[in-house]
Coordinates of N, CA and C in Angstrom, one line a residue:
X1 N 67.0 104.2 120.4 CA 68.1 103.3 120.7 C 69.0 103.2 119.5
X2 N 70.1 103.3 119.7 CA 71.2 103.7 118.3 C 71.6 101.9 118.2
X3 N 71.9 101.1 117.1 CA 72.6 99.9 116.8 C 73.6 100.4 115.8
X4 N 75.1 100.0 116.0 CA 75.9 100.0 114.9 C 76.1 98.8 113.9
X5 N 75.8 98.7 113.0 CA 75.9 97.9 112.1 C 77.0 97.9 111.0
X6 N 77.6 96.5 111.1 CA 79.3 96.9 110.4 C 79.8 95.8 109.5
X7 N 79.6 96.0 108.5 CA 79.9 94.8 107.7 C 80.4 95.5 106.2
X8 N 81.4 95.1 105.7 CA 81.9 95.6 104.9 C 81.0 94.7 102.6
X9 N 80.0 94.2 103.1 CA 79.1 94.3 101.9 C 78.0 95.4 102.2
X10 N 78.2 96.8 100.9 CA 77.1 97.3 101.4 C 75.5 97.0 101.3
X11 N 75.4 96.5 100.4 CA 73.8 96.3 99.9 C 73.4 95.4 101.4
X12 N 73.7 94.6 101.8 CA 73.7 93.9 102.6 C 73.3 94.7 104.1
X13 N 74.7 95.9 104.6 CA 74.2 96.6 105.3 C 73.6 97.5 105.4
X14 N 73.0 98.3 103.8 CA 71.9 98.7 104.0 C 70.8 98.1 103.9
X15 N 70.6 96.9 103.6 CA 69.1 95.9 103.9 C 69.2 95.7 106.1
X16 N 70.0 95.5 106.1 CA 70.2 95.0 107.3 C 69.7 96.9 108.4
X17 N 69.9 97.9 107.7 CA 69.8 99.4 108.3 C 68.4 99.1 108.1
X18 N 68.3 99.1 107.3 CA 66.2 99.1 106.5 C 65.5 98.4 107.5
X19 N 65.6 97.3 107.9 CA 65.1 96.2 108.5 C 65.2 96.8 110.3
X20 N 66.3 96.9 110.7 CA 66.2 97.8 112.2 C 65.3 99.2 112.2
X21 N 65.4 99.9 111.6 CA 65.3 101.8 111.2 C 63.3 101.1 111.2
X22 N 63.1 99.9 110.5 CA 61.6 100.0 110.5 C 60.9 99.2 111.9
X23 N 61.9 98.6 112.5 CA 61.6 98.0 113.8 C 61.4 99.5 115.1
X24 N 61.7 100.5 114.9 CA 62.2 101.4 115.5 C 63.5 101.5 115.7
X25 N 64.6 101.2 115.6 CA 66.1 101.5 115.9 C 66.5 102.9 115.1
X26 N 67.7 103.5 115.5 CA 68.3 104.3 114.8 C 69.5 103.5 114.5
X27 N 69.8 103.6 113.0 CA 71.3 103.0 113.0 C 72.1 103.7 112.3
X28 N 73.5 103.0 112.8 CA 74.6 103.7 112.4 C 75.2 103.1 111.7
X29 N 76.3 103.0 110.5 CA 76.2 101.9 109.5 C 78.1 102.2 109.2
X30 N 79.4 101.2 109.2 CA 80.5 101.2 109.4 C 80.6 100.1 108.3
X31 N 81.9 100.7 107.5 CA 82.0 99.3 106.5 C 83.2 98.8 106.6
X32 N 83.6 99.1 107.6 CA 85.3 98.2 108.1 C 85.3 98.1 109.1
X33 N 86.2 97.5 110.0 CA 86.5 97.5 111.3 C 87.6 98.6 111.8
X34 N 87.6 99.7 110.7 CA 88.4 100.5 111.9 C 87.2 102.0 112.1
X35 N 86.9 101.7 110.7 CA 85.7 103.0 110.5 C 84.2 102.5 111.9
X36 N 84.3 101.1 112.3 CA 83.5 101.1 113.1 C 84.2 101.2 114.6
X37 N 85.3 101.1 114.9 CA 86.1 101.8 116.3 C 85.8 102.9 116.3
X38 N 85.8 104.0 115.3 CA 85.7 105.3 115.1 C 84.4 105.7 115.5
X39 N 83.4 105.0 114.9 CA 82.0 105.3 114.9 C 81.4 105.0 116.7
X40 N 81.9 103.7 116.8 CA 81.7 103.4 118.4 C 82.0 104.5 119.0
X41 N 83.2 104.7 118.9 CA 83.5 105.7 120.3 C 82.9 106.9 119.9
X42 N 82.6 107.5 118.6 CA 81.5 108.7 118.9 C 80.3 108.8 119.0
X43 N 79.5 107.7 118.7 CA 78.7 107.8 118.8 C 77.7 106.2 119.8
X44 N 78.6 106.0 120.7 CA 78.2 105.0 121.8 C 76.4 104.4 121.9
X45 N 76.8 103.6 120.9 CA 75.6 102.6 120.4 C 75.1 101.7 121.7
X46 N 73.8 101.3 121.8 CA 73.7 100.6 122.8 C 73.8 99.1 122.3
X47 N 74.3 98.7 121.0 CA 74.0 97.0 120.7 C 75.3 97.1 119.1
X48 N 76.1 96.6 119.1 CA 76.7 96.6 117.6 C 76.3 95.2 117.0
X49 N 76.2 95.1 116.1 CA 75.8 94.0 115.0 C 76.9 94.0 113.9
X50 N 78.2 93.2 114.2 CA 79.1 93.4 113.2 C 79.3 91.4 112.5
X51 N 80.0 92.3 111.4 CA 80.2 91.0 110.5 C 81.9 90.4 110.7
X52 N 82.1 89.0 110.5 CA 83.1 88.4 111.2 C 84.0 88.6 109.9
X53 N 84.1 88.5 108.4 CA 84.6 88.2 107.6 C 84.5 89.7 107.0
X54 N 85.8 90.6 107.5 CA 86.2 91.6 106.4 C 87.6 91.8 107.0
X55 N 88.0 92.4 105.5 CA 88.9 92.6 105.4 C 90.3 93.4 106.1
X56 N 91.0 93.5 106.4 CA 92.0 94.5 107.4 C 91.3 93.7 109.2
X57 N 90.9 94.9 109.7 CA 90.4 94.4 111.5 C 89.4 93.4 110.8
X58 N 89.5 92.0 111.2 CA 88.0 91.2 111.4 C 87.2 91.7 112.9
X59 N 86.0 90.7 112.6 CA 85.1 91.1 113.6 C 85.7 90.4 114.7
X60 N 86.0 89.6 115.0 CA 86.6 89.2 116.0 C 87.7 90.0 116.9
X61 N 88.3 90.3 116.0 CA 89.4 91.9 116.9 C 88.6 92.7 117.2
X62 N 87.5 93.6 116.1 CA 86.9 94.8 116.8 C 85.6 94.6 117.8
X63 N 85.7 93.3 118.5 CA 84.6 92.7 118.8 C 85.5 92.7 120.3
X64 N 86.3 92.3 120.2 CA 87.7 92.4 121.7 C 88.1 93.5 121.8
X65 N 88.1 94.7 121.1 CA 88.9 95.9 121.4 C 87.7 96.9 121.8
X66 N 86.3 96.3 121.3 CA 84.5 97.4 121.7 C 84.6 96.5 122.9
X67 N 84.8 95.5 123.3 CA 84.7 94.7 124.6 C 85.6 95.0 125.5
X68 N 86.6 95.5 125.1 CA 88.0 95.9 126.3 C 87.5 97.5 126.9
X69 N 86.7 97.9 126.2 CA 86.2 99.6 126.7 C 84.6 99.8 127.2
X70 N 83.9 98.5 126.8 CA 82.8 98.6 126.7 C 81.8 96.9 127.2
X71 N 80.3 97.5 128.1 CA 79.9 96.0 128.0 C 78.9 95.9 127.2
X72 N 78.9 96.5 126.1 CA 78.1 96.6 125.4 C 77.6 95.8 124.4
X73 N 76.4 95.1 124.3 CA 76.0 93.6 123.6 C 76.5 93.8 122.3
X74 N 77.1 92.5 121.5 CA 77.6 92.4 120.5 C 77.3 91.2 119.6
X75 N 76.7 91.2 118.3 CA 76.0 90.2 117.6 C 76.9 89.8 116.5
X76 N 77.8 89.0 116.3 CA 78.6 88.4 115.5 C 77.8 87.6 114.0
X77 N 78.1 88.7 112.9 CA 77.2 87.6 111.6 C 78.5 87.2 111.0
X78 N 78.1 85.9 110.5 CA 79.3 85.0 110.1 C 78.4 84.3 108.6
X79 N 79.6 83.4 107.9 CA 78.9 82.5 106.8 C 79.7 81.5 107.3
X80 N 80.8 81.6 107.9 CA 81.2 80.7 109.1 C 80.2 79.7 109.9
X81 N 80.5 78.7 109.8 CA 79.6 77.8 110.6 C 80.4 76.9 111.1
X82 N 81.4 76.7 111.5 CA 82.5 75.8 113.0 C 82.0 76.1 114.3
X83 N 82.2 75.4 114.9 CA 82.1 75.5 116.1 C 83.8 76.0 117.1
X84 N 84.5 76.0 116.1 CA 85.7 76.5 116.3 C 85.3 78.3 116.9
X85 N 85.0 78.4 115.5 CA 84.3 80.2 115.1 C 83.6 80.5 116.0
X86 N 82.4 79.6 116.2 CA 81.6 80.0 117.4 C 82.3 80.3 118.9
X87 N 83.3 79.3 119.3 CA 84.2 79.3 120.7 C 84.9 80.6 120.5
X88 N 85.5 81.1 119.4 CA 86.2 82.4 119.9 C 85.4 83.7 119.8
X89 N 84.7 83.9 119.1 CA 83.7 84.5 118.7 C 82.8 85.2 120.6
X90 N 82.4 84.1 121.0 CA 82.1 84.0 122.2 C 82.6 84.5 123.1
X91 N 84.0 83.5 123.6 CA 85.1 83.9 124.3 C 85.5 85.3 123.7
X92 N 85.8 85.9 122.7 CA 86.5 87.0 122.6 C 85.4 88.6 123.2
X93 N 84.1 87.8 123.3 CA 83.4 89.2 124.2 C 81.9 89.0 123.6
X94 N 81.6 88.2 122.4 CA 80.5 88.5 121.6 C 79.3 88.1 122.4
X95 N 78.1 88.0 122.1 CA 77.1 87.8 122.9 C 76.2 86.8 122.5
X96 N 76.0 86.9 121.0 CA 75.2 86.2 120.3 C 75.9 86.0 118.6
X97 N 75.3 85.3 118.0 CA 76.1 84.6 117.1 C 74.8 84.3 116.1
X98 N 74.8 85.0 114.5 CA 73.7 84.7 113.5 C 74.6 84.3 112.3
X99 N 74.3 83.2 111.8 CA 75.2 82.5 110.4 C 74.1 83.2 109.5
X100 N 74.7 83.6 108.2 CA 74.2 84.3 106.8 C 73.7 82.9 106.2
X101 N 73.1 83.3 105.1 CA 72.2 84.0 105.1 C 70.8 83.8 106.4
X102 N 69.9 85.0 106.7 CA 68.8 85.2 107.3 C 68.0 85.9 107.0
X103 N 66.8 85.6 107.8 CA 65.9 87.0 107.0 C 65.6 88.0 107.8
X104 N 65.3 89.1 107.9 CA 65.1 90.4 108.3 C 64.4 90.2 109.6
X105 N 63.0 89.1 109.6 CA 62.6 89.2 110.7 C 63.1 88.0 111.7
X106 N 64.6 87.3 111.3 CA 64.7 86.4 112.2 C 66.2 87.3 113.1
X107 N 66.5 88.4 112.2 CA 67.4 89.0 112.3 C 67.1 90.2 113.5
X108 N 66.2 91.0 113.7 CA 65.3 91.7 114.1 C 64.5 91.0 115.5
X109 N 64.1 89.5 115.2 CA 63.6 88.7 116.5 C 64.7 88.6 117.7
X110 N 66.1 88.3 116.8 CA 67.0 87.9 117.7 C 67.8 89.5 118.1
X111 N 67.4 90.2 118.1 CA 68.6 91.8 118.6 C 66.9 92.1 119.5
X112 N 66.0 91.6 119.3 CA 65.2 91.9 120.1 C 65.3 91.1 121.5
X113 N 65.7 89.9 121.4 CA 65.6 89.0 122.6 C 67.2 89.1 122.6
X114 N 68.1 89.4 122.0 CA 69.7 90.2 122.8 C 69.4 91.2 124.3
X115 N 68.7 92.1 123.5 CA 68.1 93.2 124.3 C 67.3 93.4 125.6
X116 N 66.6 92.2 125.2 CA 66.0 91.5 126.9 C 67.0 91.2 127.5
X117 N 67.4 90.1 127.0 CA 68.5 89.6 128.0 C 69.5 91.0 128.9
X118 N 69.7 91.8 128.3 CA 70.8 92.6 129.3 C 69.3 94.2 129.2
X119 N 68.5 93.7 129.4 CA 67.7 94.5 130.3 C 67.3 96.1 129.4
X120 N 67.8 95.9 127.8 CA 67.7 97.5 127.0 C 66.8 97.4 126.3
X121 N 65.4 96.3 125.7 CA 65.0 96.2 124.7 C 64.0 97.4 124.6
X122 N 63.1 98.1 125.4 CA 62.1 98.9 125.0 C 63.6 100.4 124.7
X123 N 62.7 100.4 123.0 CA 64.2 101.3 122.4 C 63.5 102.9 123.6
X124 N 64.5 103.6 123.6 CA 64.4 105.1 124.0 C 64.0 106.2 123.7
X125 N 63.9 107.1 124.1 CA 63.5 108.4 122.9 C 65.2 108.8 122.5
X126 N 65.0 109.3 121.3 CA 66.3 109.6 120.5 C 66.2 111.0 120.4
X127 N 67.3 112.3 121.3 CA 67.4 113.5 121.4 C 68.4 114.1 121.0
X128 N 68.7 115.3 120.0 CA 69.5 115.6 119.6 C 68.9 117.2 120.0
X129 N 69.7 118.3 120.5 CA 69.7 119.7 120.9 C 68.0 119.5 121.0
X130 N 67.5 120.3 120.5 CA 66.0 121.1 120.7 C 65.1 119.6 120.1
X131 N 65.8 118.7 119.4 CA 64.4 117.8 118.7 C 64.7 116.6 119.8
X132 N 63.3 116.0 120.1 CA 63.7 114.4 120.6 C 62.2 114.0 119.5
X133 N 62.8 112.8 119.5 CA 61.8 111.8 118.4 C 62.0 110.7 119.4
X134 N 60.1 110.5 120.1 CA 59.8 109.1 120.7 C 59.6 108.1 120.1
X135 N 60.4 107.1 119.8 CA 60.3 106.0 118.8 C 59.5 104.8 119.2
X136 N 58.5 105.0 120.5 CA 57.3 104.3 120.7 C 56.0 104.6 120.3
X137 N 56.3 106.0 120.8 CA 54.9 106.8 119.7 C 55.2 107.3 118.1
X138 N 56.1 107.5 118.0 CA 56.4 107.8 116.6 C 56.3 109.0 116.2
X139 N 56.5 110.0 117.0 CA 56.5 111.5 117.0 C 57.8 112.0 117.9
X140 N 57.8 113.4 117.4 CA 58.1 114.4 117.1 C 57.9 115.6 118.6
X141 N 59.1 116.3 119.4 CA 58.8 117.3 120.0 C 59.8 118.0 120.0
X142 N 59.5 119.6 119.6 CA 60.5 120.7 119.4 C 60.7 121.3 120.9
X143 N 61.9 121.7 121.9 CA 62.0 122.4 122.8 C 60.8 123.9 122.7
X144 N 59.7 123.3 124.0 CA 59.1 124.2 124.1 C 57.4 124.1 123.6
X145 N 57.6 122.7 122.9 CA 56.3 122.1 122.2 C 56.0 120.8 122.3
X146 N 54.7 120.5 122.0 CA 54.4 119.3 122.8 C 54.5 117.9 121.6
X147 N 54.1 116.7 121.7 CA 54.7 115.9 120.2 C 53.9 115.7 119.2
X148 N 54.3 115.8 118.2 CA 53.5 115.5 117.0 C 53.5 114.3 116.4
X149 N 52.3 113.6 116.1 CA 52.5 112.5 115.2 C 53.4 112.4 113.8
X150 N 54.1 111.4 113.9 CA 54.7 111.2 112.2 C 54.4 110.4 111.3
X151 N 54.2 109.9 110.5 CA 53.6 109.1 109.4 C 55.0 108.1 109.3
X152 N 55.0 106.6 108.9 CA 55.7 106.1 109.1 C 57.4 106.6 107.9
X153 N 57.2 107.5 107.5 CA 58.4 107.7 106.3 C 58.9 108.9 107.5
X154 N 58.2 109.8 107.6 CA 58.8 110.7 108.1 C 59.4 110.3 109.4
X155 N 59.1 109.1 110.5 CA 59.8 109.2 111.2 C 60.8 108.2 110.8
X156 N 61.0 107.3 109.5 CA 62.3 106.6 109.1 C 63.5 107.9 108.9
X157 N 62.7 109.1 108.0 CA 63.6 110.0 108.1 C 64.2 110.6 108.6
X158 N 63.6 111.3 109.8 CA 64.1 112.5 111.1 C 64.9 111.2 112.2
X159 N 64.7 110.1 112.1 CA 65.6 109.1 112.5 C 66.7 109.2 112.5
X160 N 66.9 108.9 110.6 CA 68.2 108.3 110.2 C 68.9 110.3 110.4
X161 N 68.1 111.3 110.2 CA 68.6 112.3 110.6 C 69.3 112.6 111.9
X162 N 68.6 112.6 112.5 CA 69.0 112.4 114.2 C 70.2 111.1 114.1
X163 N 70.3 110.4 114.1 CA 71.1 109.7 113.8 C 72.8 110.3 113.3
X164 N 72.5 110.8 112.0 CA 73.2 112.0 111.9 C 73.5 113.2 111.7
X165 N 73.1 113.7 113.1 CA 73.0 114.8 113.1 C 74.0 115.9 113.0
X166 N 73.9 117.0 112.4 CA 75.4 117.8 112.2 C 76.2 117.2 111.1
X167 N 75.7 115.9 110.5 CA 76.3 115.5 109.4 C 75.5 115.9 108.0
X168 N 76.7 116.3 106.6 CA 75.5 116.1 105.8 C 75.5 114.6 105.1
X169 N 74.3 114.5 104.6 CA 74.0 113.2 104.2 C 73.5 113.2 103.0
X170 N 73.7 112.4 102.1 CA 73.3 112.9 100.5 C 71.7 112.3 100.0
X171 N 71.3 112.5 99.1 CA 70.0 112.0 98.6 C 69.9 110.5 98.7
X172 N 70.9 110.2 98.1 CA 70.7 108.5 98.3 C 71.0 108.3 99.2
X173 N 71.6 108.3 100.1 CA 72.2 107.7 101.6 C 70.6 108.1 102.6
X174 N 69.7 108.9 102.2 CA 68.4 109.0 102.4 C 67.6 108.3 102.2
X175 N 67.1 108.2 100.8 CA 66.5 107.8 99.7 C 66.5 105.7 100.4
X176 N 67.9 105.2 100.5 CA 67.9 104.1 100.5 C 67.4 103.8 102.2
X177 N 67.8 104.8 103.1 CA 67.3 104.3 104.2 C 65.9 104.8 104.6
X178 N 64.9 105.2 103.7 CA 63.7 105.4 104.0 C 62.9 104.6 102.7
X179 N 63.4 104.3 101.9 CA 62.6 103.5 100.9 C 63.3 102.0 100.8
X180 N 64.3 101.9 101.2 CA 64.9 100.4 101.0 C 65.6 100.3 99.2
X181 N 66.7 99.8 99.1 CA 67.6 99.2 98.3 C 66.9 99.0 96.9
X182 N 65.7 98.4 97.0 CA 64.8 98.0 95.9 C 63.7 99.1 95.8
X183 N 63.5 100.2 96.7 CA 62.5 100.8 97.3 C 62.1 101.7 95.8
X184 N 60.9 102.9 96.1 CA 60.3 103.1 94.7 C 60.6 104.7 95.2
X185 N 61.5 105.2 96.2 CA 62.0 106.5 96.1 C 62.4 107.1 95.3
X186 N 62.5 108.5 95.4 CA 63.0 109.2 93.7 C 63.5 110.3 94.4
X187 N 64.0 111.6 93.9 CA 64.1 112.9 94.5 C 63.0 113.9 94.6
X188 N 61.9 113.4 93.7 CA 60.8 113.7 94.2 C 59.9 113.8 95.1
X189 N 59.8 112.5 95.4 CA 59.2 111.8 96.6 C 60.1 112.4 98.2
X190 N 61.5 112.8 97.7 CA 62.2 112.9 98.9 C 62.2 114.2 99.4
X191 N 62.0 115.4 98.2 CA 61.3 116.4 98.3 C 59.9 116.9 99.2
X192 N 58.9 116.0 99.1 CA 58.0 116.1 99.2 C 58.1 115.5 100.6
X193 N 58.8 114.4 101.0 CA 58.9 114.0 102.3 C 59.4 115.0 103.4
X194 N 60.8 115.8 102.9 CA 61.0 116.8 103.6 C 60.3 118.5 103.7
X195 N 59.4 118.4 103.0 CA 58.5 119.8 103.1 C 57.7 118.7 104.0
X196 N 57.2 117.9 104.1 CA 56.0 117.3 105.1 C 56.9 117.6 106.6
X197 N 58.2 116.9 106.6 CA 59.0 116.9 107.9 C 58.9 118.2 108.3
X198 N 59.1 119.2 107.7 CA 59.4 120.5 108.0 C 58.5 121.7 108.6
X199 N 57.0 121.0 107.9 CA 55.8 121.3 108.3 C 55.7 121.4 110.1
X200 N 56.5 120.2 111.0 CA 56.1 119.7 112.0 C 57.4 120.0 112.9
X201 N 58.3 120.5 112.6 CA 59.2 120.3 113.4 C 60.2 121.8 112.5
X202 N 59.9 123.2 112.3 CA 60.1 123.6 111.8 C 59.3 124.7 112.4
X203 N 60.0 125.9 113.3 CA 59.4 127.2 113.8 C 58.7 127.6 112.1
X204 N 59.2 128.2 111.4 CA 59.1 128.5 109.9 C 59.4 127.7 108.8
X205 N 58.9 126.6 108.2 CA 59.0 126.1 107.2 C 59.8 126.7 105.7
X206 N 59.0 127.3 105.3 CA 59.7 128.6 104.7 C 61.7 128.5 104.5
X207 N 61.8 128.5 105.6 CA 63.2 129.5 106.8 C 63.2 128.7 107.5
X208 N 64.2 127.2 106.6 CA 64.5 125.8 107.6 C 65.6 126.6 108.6
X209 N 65.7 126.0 109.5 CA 66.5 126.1 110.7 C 67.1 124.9 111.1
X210 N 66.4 123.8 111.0 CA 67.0 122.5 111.8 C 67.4 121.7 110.5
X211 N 66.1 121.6 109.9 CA 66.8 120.3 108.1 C 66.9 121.7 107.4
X212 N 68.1 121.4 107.1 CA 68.6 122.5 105.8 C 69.1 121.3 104.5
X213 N 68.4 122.4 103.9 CA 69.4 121.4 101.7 C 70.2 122.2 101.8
X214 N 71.3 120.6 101.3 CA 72.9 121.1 100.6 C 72.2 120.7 99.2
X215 N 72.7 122.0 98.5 CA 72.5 121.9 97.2 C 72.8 120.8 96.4
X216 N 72.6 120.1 95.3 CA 73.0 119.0 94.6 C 74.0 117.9 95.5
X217 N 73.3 118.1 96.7 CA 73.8 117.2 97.5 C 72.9 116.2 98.3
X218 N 72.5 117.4 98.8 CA 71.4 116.2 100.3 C 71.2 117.2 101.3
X219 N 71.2 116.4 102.8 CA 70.8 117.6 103.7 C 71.2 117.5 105.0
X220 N 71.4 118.2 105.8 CA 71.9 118.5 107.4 C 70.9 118.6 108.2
X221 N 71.2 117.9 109.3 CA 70.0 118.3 110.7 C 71.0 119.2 111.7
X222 N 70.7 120.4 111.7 CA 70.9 121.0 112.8 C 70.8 120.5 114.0
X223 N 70.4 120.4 115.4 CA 69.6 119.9 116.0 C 69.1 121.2 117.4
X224 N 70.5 122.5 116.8 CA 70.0 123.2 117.6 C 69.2 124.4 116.8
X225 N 69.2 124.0 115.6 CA 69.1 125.1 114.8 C 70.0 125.9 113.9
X226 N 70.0 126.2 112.8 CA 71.1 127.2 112.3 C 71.3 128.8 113.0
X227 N 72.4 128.8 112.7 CA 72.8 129.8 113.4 C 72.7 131.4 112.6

């Protein structure tokens, strides 16, 4: 199950990615309100979790213009606390409503019980060409093979991969969504996480086909394979 998360502090929304991605979610991560119109419409999230206070589109507009196309649940974070805020917020399409600061698992409690309510909470399997990753079991199946278990890093990573898939993504933009912001990742460690991934979901290891390295960059998921 994909959540977009949209708030223009990043440390913030990558604590807030960290904290979903380890509940099971895949997330997708927008740091304006136009780059999250963008992200919506390609990649049709089942839950967005946007922030009310940024700059250019607030959340309130891109919260009525994801609502004019879509009924798709919407969680309004604010530092706002009126009840003014709250009436339009509401009225304008939103669903639920969390004032800053919070903590991860009150954050996490409440997109869980969003989720009940409109009937989506048990998340999905997440399929991209040849890979699906069951995010109840926590594995891994290649077209043609049956699933493999993942260790809890490896499936934060083939996640946030699948997630973006056909994109490349750099070491840190990795690094922080499998170890967390404060996390004790290195390029070492991320190395070694991707020869483990590769082990399992990898005709030949050796001779990647689906995660390929961009050199002094980071890495790509195929999802059909390289060609």
């Amino acid at each position: 199950m994909k959540i977009l998360v949209v708030d223009d502090d990043a440390e913030l929304r990558g604590l807030i990615g960290f904290a979903l991605s380890q509940a099971g979610y895949a997330v997708i991560q927008a740091a304006d309100g136009t780059q999250a119109l963008t992200q919506f419409a390609a990649e049709q999230p089942e839950l967005v979790i946007l922030d009310v206070n940024m700059p250019g589109l607030d959340g309130f507009e891109v919260c009525r213009r994801i609502r004019a196309q879509s009924p798709v649940p919407v969680m309004l974070l604010t530092v706002r606390n009126s009840e003014d805020d709250l009436i339009r917020g509401l009225d304008g399409g939103a669903d639920d409503y969390l004032n800053k600061p919070f903590s991860p698992r009150t954050l996490t409690a409440r997109v869980r019980a969003l989720l009940r309510r409109v009937g989506g909470e048990r998340p999905t399997p997440l399929q991209q060409g040849d890979l699906m990753l069951d995010t109840e079991r926590q594995s891994v199946s290649r077209e043609g093979l049956g699933f493999v278990a993942l260790t809890n890093r490896e499936y934060r990573l083939l996640q946030y991969l699948l997630a973006n898939a056909g994109r490349v993504v750099s070491n840190e933009q990795v690094t922080i969504h499998v170890w967390g912001h404060h996390g004790i990742g290195d390029r070492t460690l991320l190395k070694q996480l991707v020869h483990r991934l590769r082990q399992k979901i990898e005709p030949n290891p050796a001779e990647p086909q689906y995660l390929v390295t961009i050199p002094s960059v980071g890495y790509i998921l195929q999802p059909n394979g390289a060609n």
